[in-house]
XYZ file of C-alpha atoms in Angstrom:
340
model
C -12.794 36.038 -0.744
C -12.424 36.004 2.872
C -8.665 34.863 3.623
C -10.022 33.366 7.117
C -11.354 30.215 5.352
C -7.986 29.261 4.464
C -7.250 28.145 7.557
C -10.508 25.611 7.064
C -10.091 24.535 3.724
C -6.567 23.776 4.051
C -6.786 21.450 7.027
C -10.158 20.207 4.869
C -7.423 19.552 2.188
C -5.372 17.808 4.525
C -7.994 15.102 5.356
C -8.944 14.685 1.629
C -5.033 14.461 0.795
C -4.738 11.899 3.828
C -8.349 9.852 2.334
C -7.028 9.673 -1.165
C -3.244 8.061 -0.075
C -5.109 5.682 2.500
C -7.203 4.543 -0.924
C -4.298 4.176 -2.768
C -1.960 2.628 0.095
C -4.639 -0.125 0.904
C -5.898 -0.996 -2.491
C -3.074 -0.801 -4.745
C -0.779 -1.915 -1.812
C -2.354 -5.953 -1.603
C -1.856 -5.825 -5.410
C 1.741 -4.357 -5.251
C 2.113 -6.971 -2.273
C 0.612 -9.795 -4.957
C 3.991 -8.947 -7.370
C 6.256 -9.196 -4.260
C 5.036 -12.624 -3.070
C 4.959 -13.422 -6.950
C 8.736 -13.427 -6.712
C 8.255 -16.514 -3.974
C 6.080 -18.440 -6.063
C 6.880 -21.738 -7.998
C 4.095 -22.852 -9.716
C 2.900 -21.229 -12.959
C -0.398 -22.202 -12.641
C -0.113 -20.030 -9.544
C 1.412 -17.366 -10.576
C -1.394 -16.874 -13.115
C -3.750 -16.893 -10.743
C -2.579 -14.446 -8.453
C -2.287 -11.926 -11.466
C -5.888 -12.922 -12.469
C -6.992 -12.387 -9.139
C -5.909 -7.862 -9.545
C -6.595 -8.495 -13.428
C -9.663 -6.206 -13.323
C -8.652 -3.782 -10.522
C -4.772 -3.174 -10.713
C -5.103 -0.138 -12.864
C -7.810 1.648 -10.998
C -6.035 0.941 -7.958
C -2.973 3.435 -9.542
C -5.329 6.052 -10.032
C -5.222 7.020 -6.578
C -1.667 8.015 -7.080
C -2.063 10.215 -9.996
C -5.271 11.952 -7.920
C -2.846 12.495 -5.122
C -0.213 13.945 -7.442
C -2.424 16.374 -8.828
C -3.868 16.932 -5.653
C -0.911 17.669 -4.498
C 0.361 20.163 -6.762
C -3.005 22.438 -6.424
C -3.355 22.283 -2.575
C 0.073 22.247 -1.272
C 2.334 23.332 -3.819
C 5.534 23.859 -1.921
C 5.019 20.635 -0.569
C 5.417 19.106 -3.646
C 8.189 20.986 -4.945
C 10.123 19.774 -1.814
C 9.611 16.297 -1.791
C 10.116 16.055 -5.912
C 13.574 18.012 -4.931
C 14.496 16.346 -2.148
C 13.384 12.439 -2.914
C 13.745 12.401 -6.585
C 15.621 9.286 -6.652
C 12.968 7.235 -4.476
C 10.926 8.937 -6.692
C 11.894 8.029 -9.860
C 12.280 4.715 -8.977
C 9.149 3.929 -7.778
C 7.667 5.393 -11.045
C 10.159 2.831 -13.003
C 8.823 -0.221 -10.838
C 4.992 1.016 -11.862
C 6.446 0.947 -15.651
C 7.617 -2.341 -15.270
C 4.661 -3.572 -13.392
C 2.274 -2.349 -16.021
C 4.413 -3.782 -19.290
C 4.871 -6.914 -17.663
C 1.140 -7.378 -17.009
C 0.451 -6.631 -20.449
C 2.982 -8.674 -22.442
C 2.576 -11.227 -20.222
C -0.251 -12.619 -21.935
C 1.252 -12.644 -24.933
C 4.540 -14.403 -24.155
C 4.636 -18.307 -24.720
C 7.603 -18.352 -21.720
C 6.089 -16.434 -18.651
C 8.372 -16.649 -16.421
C 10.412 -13.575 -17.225
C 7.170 -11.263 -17.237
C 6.476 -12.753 -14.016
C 9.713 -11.737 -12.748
C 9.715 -8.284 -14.298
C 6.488 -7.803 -12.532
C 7.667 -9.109 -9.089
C 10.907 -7.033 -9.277
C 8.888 -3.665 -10.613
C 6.261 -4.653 -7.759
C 8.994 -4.700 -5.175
C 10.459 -1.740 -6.686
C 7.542 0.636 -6.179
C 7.027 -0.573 -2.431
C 11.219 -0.329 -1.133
C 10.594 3.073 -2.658
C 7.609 4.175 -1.235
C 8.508 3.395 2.103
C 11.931 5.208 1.646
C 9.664 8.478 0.505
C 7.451 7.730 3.867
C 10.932 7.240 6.281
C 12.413 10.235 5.154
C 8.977 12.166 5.035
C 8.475 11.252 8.397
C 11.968 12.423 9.538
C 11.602 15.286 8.156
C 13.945 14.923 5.439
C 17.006 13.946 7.651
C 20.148 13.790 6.435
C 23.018 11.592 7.280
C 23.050 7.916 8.725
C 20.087 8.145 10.700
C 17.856 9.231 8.314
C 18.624 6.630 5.728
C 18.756 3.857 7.852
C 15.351 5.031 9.423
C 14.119 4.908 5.722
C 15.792 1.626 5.109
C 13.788 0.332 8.228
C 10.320 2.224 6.964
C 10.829 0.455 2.963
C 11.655 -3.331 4.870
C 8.072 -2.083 6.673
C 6.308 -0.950 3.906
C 7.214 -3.851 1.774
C 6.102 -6.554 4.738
C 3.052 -4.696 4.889
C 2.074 -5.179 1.343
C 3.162 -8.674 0.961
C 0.734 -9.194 4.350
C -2.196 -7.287 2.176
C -1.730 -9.263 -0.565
C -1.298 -12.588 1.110
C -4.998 -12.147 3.000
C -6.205 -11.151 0.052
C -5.096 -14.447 -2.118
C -6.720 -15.625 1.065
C -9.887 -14.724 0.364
C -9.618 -15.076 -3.228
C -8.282 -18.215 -4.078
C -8.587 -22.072 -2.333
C -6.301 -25.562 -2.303
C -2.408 -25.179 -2.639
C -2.615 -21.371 -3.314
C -4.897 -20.855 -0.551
C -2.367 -22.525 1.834
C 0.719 -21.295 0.767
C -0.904 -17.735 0.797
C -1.869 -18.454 4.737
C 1.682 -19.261 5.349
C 3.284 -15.892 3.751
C 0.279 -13.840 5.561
C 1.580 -15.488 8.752
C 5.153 -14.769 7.879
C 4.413 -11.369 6.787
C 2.426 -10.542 9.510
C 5.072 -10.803 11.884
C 7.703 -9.414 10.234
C 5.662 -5.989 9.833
C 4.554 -5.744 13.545
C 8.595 -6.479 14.347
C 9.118 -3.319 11.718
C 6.488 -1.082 12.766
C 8.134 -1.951 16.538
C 11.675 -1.102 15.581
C 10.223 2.080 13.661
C 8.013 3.663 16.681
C 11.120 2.990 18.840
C 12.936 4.805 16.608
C 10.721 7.803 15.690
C 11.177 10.087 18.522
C 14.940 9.947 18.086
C 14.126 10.340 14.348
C 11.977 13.424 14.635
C 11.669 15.708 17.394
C 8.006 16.808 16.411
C 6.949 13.855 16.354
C 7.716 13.193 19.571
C 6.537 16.162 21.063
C 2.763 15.178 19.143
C 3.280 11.728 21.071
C 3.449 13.456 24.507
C 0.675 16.009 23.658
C -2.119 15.200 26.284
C -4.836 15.993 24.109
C -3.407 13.499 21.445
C -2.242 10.770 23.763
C -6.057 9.045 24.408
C -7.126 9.272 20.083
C -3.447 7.336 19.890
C -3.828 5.020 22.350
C -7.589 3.896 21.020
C -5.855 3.492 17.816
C -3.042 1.424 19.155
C -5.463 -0.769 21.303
C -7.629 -1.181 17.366
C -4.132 -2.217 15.830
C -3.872 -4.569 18.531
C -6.899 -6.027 17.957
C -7.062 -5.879 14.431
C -3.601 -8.163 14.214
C -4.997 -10.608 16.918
C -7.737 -11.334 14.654
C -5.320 -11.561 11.709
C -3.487 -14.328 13.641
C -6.967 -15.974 14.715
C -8.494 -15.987 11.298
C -4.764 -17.481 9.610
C -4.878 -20.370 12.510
C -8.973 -20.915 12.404
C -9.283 -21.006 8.727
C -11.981 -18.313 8.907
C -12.559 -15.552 6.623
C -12.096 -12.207 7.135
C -7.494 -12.022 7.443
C -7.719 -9.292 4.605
C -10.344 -7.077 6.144
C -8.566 -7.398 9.335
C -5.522 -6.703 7.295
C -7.269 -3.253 6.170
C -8.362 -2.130 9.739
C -4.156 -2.477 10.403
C -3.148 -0.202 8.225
C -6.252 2.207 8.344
C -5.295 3.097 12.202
C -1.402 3.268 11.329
C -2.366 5.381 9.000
C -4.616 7.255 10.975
C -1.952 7.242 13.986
C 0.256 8.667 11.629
C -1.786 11.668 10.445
C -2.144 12.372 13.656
C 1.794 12.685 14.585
C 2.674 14.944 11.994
C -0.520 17.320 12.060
C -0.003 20.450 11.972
C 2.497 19.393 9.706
C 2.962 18.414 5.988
C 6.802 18.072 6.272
C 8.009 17.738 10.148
C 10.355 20.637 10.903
C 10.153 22.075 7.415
C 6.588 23.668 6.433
C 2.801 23.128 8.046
C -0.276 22.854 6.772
C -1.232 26.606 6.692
C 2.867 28.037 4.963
C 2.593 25.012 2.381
C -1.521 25.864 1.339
C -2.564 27.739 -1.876
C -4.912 30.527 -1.712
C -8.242 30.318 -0.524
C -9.772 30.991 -3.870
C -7.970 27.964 -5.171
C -8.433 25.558 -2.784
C -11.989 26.009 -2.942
C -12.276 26.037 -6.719
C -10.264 22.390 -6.125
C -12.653 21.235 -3.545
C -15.927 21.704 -6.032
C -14.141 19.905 -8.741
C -12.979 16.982 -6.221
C -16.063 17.118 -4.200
C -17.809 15.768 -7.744
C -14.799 13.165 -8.265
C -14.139 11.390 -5.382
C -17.514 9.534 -5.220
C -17.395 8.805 -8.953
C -13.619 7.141 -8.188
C -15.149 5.271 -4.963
C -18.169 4.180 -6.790
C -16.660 2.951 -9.440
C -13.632 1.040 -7.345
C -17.077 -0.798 -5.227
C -18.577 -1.520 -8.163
C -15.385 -3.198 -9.681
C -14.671 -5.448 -6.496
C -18.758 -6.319 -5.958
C -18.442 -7.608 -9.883
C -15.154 -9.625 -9.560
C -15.475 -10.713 -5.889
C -15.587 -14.655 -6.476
C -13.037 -17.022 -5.664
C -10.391 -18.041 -8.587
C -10.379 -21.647 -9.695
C -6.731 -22.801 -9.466
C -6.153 -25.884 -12.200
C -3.328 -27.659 -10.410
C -4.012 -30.931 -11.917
C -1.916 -30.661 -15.194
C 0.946 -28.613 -13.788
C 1.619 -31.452 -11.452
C 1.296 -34.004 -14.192
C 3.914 -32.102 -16.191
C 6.269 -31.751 -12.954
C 5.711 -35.657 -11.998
C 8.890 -37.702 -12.886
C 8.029 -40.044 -15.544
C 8.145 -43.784 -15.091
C 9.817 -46.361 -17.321
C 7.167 -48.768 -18.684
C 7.137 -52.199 -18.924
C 7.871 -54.203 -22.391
C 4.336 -56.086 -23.455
């Protein structure tokens, strides 16, 4: 085969790689965010309901992740030999928190006291998000070492985690109604702020953080596609705020546009590069024989996986019915009665 395709099919590879971890990111991240605020919540009764409300999607949603893996591997196998070396920890840990997510879910229904699931599943939620965005900080840093590095990666997991507490808050939003509904409008609010202040603190930090990023920021012929995409973010979380103070729907899909162009934005940064200041695109790619035997097999996957993830969330799209009633019988203090 012509070697001159590789160039082509590994920046193809690139996008698909960069499609398949926006999936994930965005639809396992309001459910991962659904654990966190979990953590927050009180009530039983509402506790069950959130988990009822990513009941029939959480496990697809993690699918994404073991696409990307594999993905991965195939297309850009020294990329994934580095970051399993050099972010095993983060790494490992996130894998525990899915563990725990997924047992707790499971036994859950089973357990006459819930509350300890429910915690198991908050913490393992919470978990897999401080450890993804450590993976992402350091990633973007291009593996730094030393004080800087960590504390930029402390700074991207605080991020990551605000961000998937705000994706799961707008989408209890549009899922559920009455005391839920409420309380889930107050943590979107709360959450929404706190991950604009983090994504502020982060792209103040990122040129200091990574010098190739920085040059990509200054690139002429990048600088207009960024600032559209900053100008859509602005938007998108001006909306967020509108819809949260309005009462009108649409927070979560709002929610989705926010982290579609800071995902997008971020792509952009790094490209040419798959680790800044370590490897690009073109050193970390397989051959072009392989990366084209990959692209058949994914070409015929990928619409089967976003097929079936519509069809899933066009079946279970109705609101959940919260039963507060007895729960606030049970928690009402009783009263002494009077002697006949």
């Amino acid at each position: 085969m012509d070697n001159s395709l590789q160039p082509l099919l590994a920046n193809a590879w690139f996008l698909i790689l960069g499609l398949i971890l926006a999936f994930y990111v965005i639809t396992d991240g309001f459910d991962l965010g659904i654990g966190i605020l979990s953590l927050a919540t009180r009530r039983e009764t509402h506790r069950s309901a959130m988990l009822e409300s990513i009941g029939h999607v959480w496990d697809a949603n993690e699918t994404w992740l073991v696409v990307l893996g594999g993905a991965l591997f195939g297309a850009f196998p020294a990329v994934y030999a580095m970051v399993l070396h050099a972010l095993y920890g983060p790494v490992m840990v996130m894998i525990g928190g899915l563990i725990l997510r997924g047992a707790a879910f499971e036994f859950r229904h089973a357990a006459r006291d819930k509350r300890g699931w429910d915690r198991v599943f908050g913490a393992g939620s919470l978990l897999a998000a401080l450890a993804q965005g450590a993976i992402l900080g350091q990633l973007v840093s291009g593996l730094r070492e030393g004080w800087v590095g960590w504390a930029f990666s402390a700074v991207a997991a605080l991020g990551v985690v605000a961000g998937y507490s705000l994706l799961g808050a707008s989408y209890l939003v549009m899922r559920t109604s009455g005391g839920l509904g409420q309380a889930s409008r107050r943590h979107a609010r709360v959450s929404l702020w706190t991950t604009v202040g983090m994504a502020a603190v982060l792209t103040l930090a990122t040129p200091f953080a990574s010098v190739e990023v920085r040059n990509a920021w200054l690139d002429p012929h990048r600088m207009p596609i960024l600032g559209v995409l900053g100008l859509l973010a602005v938007s998108a979380f001006g909306y967020i705020l509108h819809a949260l103070r309005r009462g009108v729907r649409g927070p979560f899909r709002a929610s989705v546009l926010l982290f579609a162009v800071s995902f997008g934005g971020l792509a952009l940064s790094i490209y040419p590069a798959m680790v800044p200041g370590h490897v690009t695109i073109l050193q970390a790619a397989s051959s072009a024989p392989t990366l084209l035997f990959m692209l058949v097999g994914i070409g015929m996957l990928l619409p089967v996986m976003i097929g079936y993830n519509a069809y899933q969330y066009l079946v279970f799209r109705g609101r959940i019915v919260v039963h507060e009633g007895a729960e606030r019988m049970a928690d009402a203090p009783s009263r002494p009665t009077s002697a006949p």
